[in-house]
mmCIF file of N, CA and C in Angstrom:
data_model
loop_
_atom_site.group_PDB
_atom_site.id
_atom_site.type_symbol
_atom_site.label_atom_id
_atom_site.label_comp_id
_atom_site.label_asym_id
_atom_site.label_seq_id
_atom_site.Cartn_x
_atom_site.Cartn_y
_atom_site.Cartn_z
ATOM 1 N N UNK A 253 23.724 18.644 -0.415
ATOM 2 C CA UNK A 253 22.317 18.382 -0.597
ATOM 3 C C UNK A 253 21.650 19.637 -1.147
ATOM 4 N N UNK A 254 20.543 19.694 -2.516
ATOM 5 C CA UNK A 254 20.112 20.507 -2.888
ATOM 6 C C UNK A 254 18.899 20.467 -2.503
ATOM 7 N N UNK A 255 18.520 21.787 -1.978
ATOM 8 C CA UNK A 255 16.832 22.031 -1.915
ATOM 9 C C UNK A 255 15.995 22.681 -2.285
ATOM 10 N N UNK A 256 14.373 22.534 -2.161
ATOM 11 C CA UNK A 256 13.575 23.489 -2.767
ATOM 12 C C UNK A 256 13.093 24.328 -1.476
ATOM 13 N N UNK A 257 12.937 25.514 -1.672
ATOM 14 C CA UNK A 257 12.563 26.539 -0.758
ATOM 15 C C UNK A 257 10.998 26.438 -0.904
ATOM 16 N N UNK A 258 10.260 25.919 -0.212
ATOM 17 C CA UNK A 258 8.678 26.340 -0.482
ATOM 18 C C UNK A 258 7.987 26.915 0.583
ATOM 19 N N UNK A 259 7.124 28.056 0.475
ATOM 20 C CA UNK A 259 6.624 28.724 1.276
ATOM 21 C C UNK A 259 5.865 28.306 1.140
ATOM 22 N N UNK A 260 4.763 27.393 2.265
ATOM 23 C CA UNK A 260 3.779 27.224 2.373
ATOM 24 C C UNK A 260 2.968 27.397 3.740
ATOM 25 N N UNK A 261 1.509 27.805 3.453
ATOM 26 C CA UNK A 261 1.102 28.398 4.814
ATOM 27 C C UNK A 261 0.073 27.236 5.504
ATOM 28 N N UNK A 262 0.424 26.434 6.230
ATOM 29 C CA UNK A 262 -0.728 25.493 7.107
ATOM 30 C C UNK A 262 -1.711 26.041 7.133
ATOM 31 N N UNK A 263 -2.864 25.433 6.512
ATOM 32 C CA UNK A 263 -4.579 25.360 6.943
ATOM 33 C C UNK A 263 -5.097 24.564 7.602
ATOM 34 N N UNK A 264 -6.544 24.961 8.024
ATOM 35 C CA UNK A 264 -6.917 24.000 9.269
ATOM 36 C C UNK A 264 -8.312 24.269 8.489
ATOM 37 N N UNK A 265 -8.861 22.849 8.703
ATOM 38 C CA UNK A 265 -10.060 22.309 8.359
ATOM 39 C C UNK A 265 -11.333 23.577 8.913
ATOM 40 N N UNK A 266 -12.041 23.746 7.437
ATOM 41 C CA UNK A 266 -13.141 24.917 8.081
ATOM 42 C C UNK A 266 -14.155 23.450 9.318
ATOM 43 N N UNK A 267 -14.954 24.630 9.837
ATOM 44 C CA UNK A 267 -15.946 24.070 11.051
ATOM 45 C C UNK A 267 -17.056 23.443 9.999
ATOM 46 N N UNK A 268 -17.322 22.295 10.562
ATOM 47 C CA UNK A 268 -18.937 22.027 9.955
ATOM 48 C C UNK A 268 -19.964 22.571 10.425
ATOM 49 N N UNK A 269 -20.584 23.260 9.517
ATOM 50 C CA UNK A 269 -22.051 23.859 9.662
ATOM 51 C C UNK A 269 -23.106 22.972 10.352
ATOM 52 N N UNK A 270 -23.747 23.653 11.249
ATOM 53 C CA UNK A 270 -24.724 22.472 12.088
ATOM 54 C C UNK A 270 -25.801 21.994 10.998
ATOM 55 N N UNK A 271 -26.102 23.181 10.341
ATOM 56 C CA UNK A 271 -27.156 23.410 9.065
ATOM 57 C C UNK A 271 -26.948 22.080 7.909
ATOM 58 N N UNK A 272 -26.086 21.841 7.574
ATOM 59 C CA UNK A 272 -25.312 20.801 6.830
ATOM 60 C C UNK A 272 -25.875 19.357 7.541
ATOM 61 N N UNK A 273 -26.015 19.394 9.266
ATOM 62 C CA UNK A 273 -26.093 18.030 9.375
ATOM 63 C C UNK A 273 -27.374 17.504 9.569
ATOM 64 N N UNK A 274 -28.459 18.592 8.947
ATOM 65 C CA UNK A 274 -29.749 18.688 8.584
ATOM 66 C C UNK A 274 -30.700 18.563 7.323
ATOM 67 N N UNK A 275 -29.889 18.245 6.749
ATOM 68 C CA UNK A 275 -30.426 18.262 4.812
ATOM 69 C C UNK A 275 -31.568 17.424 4.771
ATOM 70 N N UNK A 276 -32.176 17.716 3.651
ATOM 71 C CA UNK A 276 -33.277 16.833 3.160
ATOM 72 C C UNK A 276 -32.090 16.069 2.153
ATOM 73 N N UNK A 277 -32.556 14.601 2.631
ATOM 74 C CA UNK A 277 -31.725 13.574 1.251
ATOM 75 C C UNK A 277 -30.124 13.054 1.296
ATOM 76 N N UNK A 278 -29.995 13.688 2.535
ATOM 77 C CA UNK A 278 -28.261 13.464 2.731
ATOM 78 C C UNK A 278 -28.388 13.251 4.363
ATOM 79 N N UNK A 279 -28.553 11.855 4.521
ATOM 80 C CA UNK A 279 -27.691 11.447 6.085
ATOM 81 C C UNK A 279 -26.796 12.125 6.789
ATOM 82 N N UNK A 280 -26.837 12.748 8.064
ATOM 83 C CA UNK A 280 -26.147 12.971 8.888
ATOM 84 C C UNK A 280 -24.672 12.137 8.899
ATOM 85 N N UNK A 281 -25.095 10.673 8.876
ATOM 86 C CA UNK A 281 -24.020 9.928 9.209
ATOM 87 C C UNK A 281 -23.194 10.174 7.665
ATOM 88 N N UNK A 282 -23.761 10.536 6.238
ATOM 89 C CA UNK A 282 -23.082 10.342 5.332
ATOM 90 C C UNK A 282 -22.356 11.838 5.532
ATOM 91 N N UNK A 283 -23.179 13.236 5.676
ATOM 92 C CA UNK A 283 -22.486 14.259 5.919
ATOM 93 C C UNK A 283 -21.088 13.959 6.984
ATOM 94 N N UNK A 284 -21.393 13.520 7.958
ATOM 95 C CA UNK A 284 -19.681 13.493 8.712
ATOM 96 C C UNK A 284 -19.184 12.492 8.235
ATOM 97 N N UNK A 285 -19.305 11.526 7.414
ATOM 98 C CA UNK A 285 -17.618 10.643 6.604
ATOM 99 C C UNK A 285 -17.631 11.170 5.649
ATOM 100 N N UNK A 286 -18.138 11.864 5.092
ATOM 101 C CA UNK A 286 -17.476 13.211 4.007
ATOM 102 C C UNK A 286 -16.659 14.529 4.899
ATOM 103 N N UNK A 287 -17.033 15.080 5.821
ATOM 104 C CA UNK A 287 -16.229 15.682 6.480
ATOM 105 C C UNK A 287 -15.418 15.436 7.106
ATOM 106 N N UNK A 288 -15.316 14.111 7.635
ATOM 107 C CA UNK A 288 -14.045 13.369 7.886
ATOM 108 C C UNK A 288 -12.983 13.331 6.284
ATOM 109 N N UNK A 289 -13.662 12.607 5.459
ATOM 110 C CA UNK A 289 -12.531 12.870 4.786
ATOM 111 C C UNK A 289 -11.966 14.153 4.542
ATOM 112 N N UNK A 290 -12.456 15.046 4.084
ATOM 113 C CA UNK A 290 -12.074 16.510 4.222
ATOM 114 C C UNK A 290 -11.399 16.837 4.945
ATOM 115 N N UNK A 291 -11.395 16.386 6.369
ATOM 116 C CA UNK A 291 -10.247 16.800 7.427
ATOM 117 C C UNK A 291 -9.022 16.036 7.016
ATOM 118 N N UNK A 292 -9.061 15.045 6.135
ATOM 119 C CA UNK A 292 -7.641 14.100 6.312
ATOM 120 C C UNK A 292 -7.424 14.592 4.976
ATOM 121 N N UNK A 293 -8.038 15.097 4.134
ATOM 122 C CA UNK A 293 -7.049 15.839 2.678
ATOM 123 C C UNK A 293 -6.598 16.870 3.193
ATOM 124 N N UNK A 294 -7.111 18.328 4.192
ATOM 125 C CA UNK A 294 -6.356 18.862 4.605
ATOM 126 C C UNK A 294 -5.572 18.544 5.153
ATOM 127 N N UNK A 295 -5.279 17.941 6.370
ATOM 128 C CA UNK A 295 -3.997 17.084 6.877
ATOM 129 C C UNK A 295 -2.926 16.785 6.305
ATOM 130 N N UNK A 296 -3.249 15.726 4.852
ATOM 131 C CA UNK A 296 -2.413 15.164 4.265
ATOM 132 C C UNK A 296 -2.046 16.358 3.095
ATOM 133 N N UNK A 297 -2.588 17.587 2.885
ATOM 134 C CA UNK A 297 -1.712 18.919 1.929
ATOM 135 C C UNK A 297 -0.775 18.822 3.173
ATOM 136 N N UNK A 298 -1.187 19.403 4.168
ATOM 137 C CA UNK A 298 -0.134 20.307 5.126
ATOM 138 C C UNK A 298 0.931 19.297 5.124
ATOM 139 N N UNK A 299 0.998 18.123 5.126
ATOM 140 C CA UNK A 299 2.079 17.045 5.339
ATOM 141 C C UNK A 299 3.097 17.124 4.402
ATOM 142 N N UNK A 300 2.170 16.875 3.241
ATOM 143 C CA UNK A 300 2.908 16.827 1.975
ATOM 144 C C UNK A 300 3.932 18.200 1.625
ATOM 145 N N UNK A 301 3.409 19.369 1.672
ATOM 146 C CA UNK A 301 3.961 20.442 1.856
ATOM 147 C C UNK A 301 5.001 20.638 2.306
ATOM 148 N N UNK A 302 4.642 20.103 3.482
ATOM 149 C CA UNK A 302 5.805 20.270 4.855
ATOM 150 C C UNK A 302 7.185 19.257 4.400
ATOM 151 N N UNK A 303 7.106 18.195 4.197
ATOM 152 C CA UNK A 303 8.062 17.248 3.638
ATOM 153 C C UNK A 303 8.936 17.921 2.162
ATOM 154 N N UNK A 304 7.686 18.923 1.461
ATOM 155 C CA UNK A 304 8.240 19.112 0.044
ATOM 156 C C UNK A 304 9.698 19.938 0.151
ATOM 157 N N UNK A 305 9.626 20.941 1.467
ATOM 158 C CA UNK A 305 10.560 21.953 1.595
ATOM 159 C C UNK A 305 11.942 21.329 2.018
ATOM 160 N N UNK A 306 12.182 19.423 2.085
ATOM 161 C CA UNK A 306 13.558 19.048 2.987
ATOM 162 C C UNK A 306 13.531 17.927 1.699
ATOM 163 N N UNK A 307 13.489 18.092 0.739
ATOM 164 C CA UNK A 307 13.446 16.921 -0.275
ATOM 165 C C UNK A 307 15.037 17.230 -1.091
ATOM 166 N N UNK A 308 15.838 15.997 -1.185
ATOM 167 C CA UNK A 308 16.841 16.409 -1.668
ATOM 168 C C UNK A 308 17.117 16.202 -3.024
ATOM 169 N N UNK A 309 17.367 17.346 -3.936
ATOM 170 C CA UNK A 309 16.521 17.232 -5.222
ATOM 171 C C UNK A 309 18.226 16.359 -6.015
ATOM 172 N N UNK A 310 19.209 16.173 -4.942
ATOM 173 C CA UNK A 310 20.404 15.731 -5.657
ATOM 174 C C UNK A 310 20.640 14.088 -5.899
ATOM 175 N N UNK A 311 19.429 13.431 -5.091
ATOM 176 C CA UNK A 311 19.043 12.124 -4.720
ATOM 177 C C UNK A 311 18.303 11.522 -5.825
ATOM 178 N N UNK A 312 17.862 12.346 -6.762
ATOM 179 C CA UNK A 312 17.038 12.431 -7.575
ATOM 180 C C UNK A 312 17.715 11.376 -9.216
ATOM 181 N N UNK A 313 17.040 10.702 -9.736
ATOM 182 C CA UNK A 313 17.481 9.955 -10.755
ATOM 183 C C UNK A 313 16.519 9.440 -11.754
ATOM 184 N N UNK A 314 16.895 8.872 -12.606
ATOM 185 C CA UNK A 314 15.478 8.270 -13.623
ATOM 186 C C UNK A 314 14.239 7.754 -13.416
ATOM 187 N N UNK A 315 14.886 6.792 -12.502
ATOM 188 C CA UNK A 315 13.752 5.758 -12.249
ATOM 189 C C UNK A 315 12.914 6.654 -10.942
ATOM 190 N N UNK A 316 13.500 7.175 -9.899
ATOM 191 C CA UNK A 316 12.257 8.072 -8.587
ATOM 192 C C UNK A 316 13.134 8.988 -8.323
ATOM 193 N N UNK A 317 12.181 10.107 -7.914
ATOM 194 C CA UNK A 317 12.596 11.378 -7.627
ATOM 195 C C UNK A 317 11.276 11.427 -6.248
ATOM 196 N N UNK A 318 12.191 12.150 -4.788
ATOM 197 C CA UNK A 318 11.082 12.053 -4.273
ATOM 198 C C UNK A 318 10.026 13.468 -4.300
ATOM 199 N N UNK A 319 10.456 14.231 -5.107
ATOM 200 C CA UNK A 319 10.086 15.843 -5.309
ATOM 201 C C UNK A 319 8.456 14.788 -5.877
ATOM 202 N N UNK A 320 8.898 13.986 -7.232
ATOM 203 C CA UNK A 320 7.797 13.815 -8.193
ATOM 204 C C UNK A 320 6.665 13.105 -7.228
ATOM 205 N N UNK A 321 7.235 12.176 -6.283
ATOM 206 C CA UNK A 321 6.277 11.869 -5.901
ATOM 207 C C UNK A 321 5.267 12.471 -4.816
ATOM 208 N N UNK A 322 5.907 12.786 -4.511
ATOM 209 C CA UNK A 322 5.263 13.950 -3.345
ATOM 210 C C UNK A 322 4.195 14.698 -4.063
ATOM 211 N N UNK A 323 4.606 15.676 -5.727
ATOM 212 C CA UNK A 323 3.687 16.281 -6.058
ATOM 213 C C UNK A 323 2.367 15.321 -6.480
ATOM 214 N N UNK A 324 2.964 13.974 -7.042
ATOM 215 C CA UNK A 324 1.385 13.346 -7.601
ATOM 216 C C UNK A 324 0.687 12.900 -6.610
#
């Protein structure tokens, strides 16, 4: 089995600003399901990442490679 070595360093979702859940023109409720999503794109890098480093690049063929999909 061939692999890719990737160094990657886990991040964690910055804090929401209280200031943020105060705007003129932008809902509270719309500010946190935007910061919700934000927490689940960070999530889903660190995942993706994490999977990229055990991918076996010898499995790999025309039609799917799981390296390619992982990156798109």
């Amino acid at each position: 089995m061939t692999t890719l070595a990737f160094n990657h360093d886990e991040i964690i979702p910055r804090q929401l600003k209280p200031e943020l859940l105060q705007l003129d023109g932008i809902s509270r409720e719309s500010v946190e399901a935007h910061f919700k999503l934000y927490e689940g794109y960070v999530n889903k890098r660190n995942e993706i990442l994490g999977k990229l480093g055990s991918v076996d690049l010898a499995a790999a063929n025309q039609v799917y490679s799981e390296l390619r999909a992982l990156k798109i």
